[in-house]
GROMACS .gro file of C-alpha atoms in nm:
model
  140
    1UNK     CA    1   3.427   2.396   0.135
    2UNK     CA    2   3.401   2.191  -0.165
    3UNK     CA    3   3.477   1.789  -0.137
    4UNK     CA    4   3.532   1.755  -0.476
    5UNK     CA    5   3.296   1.401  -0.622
    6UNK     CA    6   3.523   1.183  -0.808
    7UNK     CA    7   3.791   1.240  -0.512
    8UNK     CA    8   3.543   1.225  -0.180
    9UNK     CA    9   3.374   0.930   0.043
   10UNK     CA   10   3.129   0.993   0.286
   11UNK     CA   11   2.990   0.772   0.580
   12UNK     CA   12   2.674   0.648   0.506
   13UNK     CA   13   2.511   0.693   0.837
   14UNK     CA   14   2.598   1.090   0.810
   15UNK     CA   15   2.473   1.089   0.378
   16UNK     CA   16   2.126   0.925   0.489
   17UNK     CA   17   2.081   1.155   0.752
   18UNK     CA   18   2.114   1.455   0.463
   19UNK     CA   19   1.951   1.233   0.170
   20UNK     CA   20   1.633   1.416   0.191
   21UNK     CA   21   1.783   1.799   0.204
   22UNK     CA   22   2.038   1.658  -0.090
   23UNK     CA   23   1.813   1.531  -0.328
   24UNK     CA   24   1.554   1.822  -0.344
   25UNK     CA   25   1.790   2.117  -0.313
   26UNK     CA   26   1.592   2.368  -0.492
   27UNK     CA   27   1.762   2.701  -0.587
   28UNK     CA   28   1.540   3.027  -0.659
   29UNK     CA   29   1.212   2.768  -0.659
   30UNK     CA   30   1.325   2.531  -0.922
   31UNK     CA   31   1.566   2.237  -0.884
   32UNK     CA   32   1.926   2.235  -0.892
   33UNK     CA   33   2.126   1.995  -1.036
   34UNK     CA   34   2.467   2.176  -1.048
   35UNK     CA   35   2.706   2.220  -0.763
   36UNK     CA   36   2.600   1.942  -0.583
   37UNK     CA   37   2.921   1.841  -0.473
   38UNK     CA   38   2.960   2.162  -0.316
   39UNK     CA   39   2.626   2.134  -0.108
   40UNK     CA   40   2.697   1.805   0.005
   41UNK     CA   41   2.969   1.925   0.161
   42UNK     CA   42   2.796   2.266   0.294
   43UNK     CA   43   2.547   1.987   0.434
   44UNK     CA   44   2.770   1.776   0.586
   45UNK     CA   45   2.967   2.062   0.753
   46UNK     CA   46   2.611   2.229   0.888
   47UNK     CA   47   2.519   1.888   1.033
   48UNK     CA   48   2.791   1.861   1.222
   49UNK     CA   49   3.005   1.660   1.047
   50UNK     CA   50   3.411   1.773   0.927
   51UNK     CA   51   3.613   1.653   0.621
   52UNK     CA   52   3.943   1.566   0.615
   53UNK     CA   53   4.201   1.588   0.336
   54UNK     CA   54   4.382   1.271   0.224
   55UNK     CA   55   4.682   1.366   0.055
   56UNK     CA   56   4.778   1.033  -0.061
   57UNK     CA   57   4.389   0.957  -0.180
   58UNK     CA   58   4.441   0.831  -0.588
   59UNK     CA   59   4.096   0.897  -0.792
   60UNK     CA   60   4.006   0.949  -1.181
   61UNK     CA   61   3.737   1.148  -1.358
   62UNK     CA   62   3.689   1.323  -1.622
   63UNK     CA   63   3.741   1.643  -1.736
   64UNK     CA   64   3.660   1.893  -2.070
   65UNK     CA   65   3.896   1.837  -2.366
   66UNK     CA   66   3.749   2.173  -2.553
   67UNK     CA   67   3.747   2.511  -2.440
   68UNK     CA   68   3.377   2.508  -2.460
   69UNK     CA   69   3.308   2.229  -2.226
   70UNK     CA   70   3.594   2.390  -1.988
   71UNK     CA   71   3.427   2.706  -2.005
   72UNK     CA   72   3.068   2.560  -1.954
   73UNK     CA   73   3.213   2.366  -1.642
   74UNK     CA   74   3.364   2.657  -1.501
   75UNK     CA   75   3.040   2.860  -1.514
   76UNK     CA   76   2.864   2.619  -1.352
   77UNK     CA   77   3.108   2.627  -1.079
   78UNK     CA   78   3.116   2.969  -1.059
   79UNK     CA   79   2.722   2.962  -0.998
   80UNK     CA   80   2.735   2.732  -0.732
   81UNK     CA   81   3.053   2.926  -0.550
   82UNK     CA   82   2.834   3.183  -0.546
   83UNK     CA   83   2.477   3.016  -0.434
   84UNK     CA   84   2.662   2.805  -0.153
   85UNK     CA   85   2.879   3.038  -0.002
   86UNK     CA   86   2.475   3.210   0.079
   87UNK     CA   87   2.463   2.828   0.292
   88UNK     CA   88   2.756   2.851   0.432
   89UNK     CA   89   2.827   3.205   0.575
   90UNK     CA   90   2.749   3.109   0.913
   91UNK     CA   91   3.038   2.817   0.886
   92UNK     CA   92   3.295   3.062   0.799
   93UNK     CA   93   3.356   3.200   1.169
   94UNK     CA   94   3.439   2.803   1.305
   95UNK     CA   95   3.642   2.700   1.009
   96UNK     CA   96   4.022   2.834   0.919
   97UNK     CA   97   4.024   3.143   0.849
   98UNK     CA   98   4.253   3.041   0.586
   99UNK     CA   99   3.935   2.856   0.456
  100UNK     CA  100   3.748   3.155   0.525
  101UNK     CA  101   4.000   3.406   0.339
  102UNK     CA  102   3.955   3.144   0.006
  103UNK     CA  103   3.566   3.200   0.077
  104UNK     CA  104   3.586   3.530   0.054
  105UNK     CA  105   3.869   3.527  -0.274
  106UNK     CA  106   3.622   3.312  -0.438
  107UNK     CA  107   3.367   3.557  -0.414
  108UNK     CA  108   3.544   3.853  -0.459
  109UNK     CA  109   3.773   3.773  -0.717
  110UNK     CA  110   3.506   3.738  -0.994
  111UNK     CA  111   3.335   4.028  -0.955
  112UNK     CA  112   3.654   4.270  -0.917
  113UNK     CA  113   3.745   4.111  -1.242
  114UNK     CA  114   3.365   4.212  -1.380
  115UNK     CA  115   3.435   4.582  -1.244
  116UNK     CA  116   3.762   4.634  -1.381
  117UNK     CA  117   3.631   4.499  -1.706
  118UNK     CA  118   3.389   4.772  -1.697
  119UNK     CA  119   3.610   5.038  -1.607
  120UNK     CA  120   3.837   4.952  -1.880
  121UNK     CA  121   3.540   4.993  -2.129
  122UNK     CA  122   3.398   5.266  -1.995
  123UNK     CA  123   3.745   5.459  -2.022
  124UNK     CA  124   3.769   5.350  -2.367
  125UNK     CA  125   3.456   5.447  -2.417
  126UNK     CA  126   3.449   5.807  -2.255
  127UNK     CA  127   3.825   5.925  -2.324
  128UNK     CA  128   3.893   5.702  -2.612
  129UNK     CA  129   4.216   5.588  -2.463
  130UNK     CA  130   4.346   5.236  -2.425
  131UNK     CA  131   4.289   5.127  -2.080
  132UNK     CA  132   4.672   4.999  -2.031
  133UNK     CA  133   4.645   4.995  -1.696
  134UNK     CA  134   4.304   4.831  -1.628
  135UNK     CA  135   4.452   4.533  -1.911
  136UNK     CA  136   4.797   4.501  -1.698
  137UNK     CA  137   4.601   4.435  -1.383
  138UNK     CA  138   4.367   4.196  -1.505
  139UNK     CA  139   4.650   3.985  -1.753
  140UNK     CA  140   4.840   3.978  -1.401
   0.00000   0.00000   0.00000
C-alpha cells in the first residue's frame, strides 16, 4: 500500500498520467505535503496500475538520528495511514487479503493502543489502583 520513495521507480507514462491528481492532493481543503509516497501509490493502484516488490532492489535515504525527528516522522506517517486508507478502501477487496489484514492492523492498532491508554487512566483515576494489566498489554 505504501511504495516507500527512496526505494520505488515508477514508469513515466503511468506518473504523467497521475501528475495532475499528485501534485494538488488537497486534504480537508488545504494542501498536503505529507504522505505522498503513500498516495502515489494509492494512485497508481486506483489507475490501474500494480507494484511489485524487488527483493534484491539496494537504495539509501535518510532517516532521524533523535527521538524527536523519529517521533515527528512517525506522526506524520501515522496521519497519512490514516487519510489514505479513506482512498483506498475500495482496493482492499482485489488486493491480498494479507495486504488487506495489514490495512486493517494499521488502522486498528493505534487506536486500541489510544483506548487502552484511557482505560488505564481512567482506572487509576476512579479506583486509584495501578492498572497492571492495561500496562502488561500495551508493554507486550
Amino acid at each position: 500500500m505504501c511504495c516507500c520513495g527512496p526505494c520505488a521507480m515508477y514508469r513515466r507514462s503511468a506518473l504523467l498520467l497521475l501528475l495532475d491528481k499528485y501534485e494538488t492532493q488537497l486534504f480537508r481543503g488545504r494542501p498536503s505535503d505529507f504522505g505522498e509516497d503513500r498516495h502515489l501509490t494509492i494512485l497508481m493502484l486506483n489507475a490501474g496500475f500494480r507494484t511489485e516488490y524487488v527483493p534484491d532492489a539496494i537504495a539509501a535515504t535518510v532517516v532521524p538520528n533523535s527521538m524527536g525527528a523519529y517521533l515527528r516522522q512517525q506522526l506524520r506517517w501515522a496521519r497519512s495511514t490514516f487519510r489514505d486508507t479513506l482512498l483506498a478502501l475500495r482496493l482492499l477487496p482485489g488486493l491480498d487479503r494479507y495486504l488487506t489484514l495489514d490495512v486493517i492492523g494499521q488502522n486498528l492498532g493505534p487506536l486500541l493502543l489510544a483506548l487502552s491508554v484511557l482505560t488505564g487512566l481512567a482506572q487509576l483515576a476512579l479506583t486509584a489502583t495501578v492498572p497492571w494489566s492495561t500496562i502488561l498489554m500495551i508493554a507486550s
